[in-house]
CSV table of C-alpha atoms and ligand atoms in Angstrom, one decimal:
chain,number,residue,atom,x,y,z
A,1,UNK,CA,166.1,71.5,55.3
A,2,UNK,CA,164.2,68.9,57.5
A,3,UNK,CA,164.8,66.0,59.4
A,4,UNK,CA,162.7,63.0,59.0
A,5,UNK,CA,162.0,61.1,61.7
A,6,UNK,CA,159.5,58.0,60.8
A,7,UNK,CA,159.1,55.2,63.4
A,8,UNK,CA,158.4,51.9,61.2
A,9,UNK,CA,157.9,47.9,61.5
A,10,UNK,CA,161.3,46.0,61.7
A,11,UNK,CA,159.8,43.9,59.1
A,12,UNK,CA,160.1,46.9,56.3
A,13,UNK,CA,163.1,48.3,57.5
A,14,UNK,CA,164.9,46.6,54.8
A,15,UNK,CA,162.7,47.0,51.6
A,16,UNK,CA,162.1,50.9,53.6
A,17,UNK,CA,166.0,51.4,53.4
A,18,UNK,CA,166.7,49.8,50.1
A,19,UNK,CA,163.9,52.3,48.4
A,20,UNK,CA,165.3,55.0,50.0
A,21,UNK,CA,169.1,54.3,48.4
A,22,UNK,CA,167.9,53.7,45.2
A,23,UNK,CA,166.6,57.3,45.1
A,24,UNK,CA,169.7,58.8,46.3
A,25,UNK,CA,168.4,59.6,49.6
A,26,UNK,CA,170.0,59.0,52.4
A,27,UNK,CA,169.4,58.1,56.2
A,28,UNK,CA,170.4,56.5,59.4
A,29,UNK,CA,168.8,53.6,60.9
A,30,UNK,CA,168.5,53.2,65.0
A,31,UNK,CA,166.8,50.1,66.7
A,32,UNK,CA,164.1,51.5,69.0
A,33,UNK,CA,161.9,50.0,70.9
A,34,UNK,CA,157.8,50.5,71.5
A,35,UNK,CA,157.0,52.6,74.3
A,36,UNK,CA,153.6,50.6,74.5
A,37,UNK,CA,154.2,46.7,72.8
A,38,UNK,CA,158.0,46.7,74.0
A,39,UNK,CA,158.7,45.6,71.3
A,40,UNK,CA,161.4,46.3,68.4
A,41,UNK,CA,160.5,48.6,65.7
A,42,UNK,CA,163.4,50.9,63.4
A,43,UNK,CA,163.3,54.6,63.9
A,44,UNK,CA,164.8,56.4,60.5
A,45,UNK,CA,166.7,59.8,60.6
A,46,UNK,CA,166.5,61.1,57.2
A,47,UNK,CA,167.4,64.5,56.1
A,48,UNK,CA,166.3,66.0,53.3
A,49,UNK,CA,166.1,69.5,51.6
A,50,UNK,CA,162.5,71.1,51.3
A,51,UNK,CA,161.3,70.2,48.4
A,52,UNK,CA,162.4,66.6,48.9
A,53,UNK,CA,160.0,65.9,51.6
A,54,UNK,CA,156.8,64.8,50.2
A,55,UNK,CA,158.7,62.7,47.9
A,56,UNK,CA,160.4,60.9,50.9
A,57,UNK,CA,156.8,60.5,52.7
A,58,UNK,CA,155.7,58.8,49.5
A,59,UNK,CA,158.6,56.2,49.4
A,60,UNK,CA,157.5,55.9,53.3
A,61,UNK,CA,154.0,55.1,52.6
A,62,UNK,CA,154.7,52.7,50.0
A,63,UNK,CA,156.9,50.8,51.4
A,64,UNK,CA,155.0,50.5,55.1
A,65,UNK,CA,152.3,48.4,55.8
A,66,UNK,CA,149.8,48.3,58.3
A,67,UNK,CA,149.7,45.2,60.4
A,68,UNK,CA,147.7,43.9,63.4
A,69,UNK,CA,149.3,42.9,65.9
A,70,UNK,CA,147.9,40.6,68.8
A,71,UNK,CA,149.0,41.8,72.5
A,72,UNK,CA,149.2,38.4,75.0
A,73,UNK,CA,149.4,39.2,78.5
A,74,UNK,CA,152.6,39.8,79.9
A,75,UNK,CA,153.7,39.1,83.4
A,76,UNK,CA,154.0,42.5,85.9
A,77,UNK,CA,156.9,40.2,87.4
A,78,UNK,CA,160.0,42.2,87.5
A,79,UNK,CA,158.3,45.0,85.2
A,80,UNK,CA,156.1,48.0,86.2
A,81,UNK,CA,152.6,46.8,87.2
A,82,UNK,CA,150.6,50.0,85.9
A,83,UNK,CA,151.8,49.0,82.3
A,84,UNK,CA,150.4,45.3,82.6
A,85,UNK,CA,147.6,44.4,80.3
A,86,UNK,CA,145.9,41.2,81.9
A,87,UNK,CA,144.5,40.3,78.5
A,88,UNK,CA,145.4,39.7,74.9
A,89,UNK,CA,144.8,42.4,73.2
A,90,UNK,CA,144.8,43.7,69.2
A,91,UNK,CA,146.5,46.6,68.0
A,92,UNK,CA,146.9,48.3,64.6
A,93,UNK,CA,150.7,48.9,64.1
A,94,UNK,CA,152.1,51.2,61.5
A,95,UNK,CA,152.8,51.8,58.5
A,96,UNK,CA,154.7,54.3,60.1
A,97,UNK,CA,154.7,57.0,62.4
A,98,UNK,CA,156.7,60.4,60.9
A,99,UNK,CA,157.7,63.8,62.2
A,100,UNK,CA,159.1,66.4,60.3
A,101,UNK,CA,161.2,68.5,62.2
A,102,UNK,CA,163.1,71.9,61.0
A,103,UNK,CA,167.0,71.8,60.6
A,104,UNK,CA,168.7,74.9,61.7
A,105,UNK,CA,171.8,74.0,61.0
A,106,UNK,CA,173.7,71.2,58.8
A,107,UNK,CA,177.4,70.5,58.5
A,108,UNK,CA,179.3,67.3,57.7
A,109,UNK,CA,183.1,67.8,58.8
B,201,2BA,P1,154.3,51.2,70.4
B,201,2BA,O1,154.3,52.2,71.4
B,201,2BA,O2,154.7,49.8,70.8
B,201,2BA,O3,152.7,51.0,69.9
B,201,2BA,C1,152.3,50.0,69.0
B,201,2BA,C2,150.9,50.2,68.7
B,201,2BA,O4,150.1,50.0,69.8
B,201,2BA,C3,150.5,51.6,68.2
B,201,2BA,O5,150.7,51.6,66.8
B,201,2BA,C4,149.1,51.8,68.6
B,201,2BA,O6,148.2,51.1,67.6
B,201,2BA,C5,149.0,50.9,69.8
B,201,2BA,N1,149.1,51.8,71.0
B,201,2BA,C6,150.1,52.6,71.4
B,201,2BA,N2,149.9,53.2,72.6
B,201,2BA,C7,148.7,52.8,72.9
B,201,2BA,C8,147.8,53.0,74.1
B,201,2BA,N3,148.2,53.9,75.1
B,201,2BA,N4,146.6,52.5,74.1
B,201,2BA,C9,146.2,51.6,73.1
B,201,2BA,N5,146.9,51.3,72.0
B,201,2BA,C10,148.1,51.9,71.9
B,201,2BA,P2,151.3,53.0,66.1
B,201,2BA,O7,150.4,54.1,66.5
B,201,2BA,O8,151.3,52.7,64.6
B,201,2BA,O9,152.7,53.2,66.6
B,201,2BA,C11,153.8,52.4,66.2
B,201,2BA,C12,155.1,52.8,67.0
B,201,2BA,O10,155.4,54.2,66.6
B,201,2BA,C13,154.9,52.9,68.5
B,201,2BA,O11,155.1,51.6,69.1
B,201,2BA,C14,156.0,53.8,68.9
B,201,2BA,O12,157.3,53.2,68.9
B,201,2BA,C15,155.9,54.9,67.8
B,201,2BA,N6,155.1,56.0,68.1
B,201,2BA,C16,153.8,56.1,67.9
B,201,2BA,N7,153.3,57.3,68.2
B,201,2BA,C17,154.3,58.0,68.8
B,201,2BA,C18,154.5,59.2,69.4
B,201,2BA,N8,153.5,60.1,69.5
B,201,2BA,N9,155.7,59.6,69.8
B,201,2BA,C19,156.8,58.7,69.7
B,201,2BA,N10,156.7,57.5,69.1
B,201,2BA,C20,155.5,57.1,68.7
């Protein structure tokens, strides 16, 4: 078994978790939050069996876009200064960011 952990856009968390139902698979969804924009973004726990796994990263990729995302300067006040950014800047966000990680164990009580 594995757990699927894939870091996506709020904005296709709900098609993202919709697909995933109507295939029978199922996950948890956490709110999460950009180490680098601060932003929100939706971090899915879904645990599959083996030989589910690339079907799941294909329901992931298809329902996950790419987006740019513009960056405006945020004030250092009251935040960390090393992290501020004194320019707008454009980043590439997504589709989605996934790590497959092994299960050792699974029980549901
Ligand atoms: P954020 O950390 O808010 O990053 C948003 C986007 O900003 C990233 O998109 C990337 O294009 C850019 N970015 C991130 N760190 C950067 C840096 N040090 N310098 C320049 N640009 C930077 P994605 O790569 O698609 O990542 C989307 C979100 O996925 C990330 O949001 C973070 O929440 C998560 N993520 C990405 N890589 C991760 C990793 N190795 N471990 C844990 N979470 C990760």
């Amino acid at each position: 078994m594995k757990l699927i952990m894939a870091v996506v856009q709020d904005k296709d968390s709900n098609r993202l978790s919709d697909a995933l139902v109507e295939k029978d698979y199922r996950a948890t969804k956490l709110a999460s939050t950009g180490g680098f924009l601060k932003a929100g973004n939706t971090t899915f726990l879904i645990g599959v069996e083996n030989e589910s796994v690339e079907e799941v990263l294909t329901i992931i990729k298809d329902n996950c876009k790419s987006r740019e995302q513009l960056v405006a300067p945020i004030s250092p006040m009251g935040g960390n200064a090393d992290s501020y950014v004194p320019y707008p800047v454009e980043v590439q966000v997504g589709g989605a960011t996934v790590f497959i990680l092994p299960v050792e164990q699974f029980e549901k009580f």
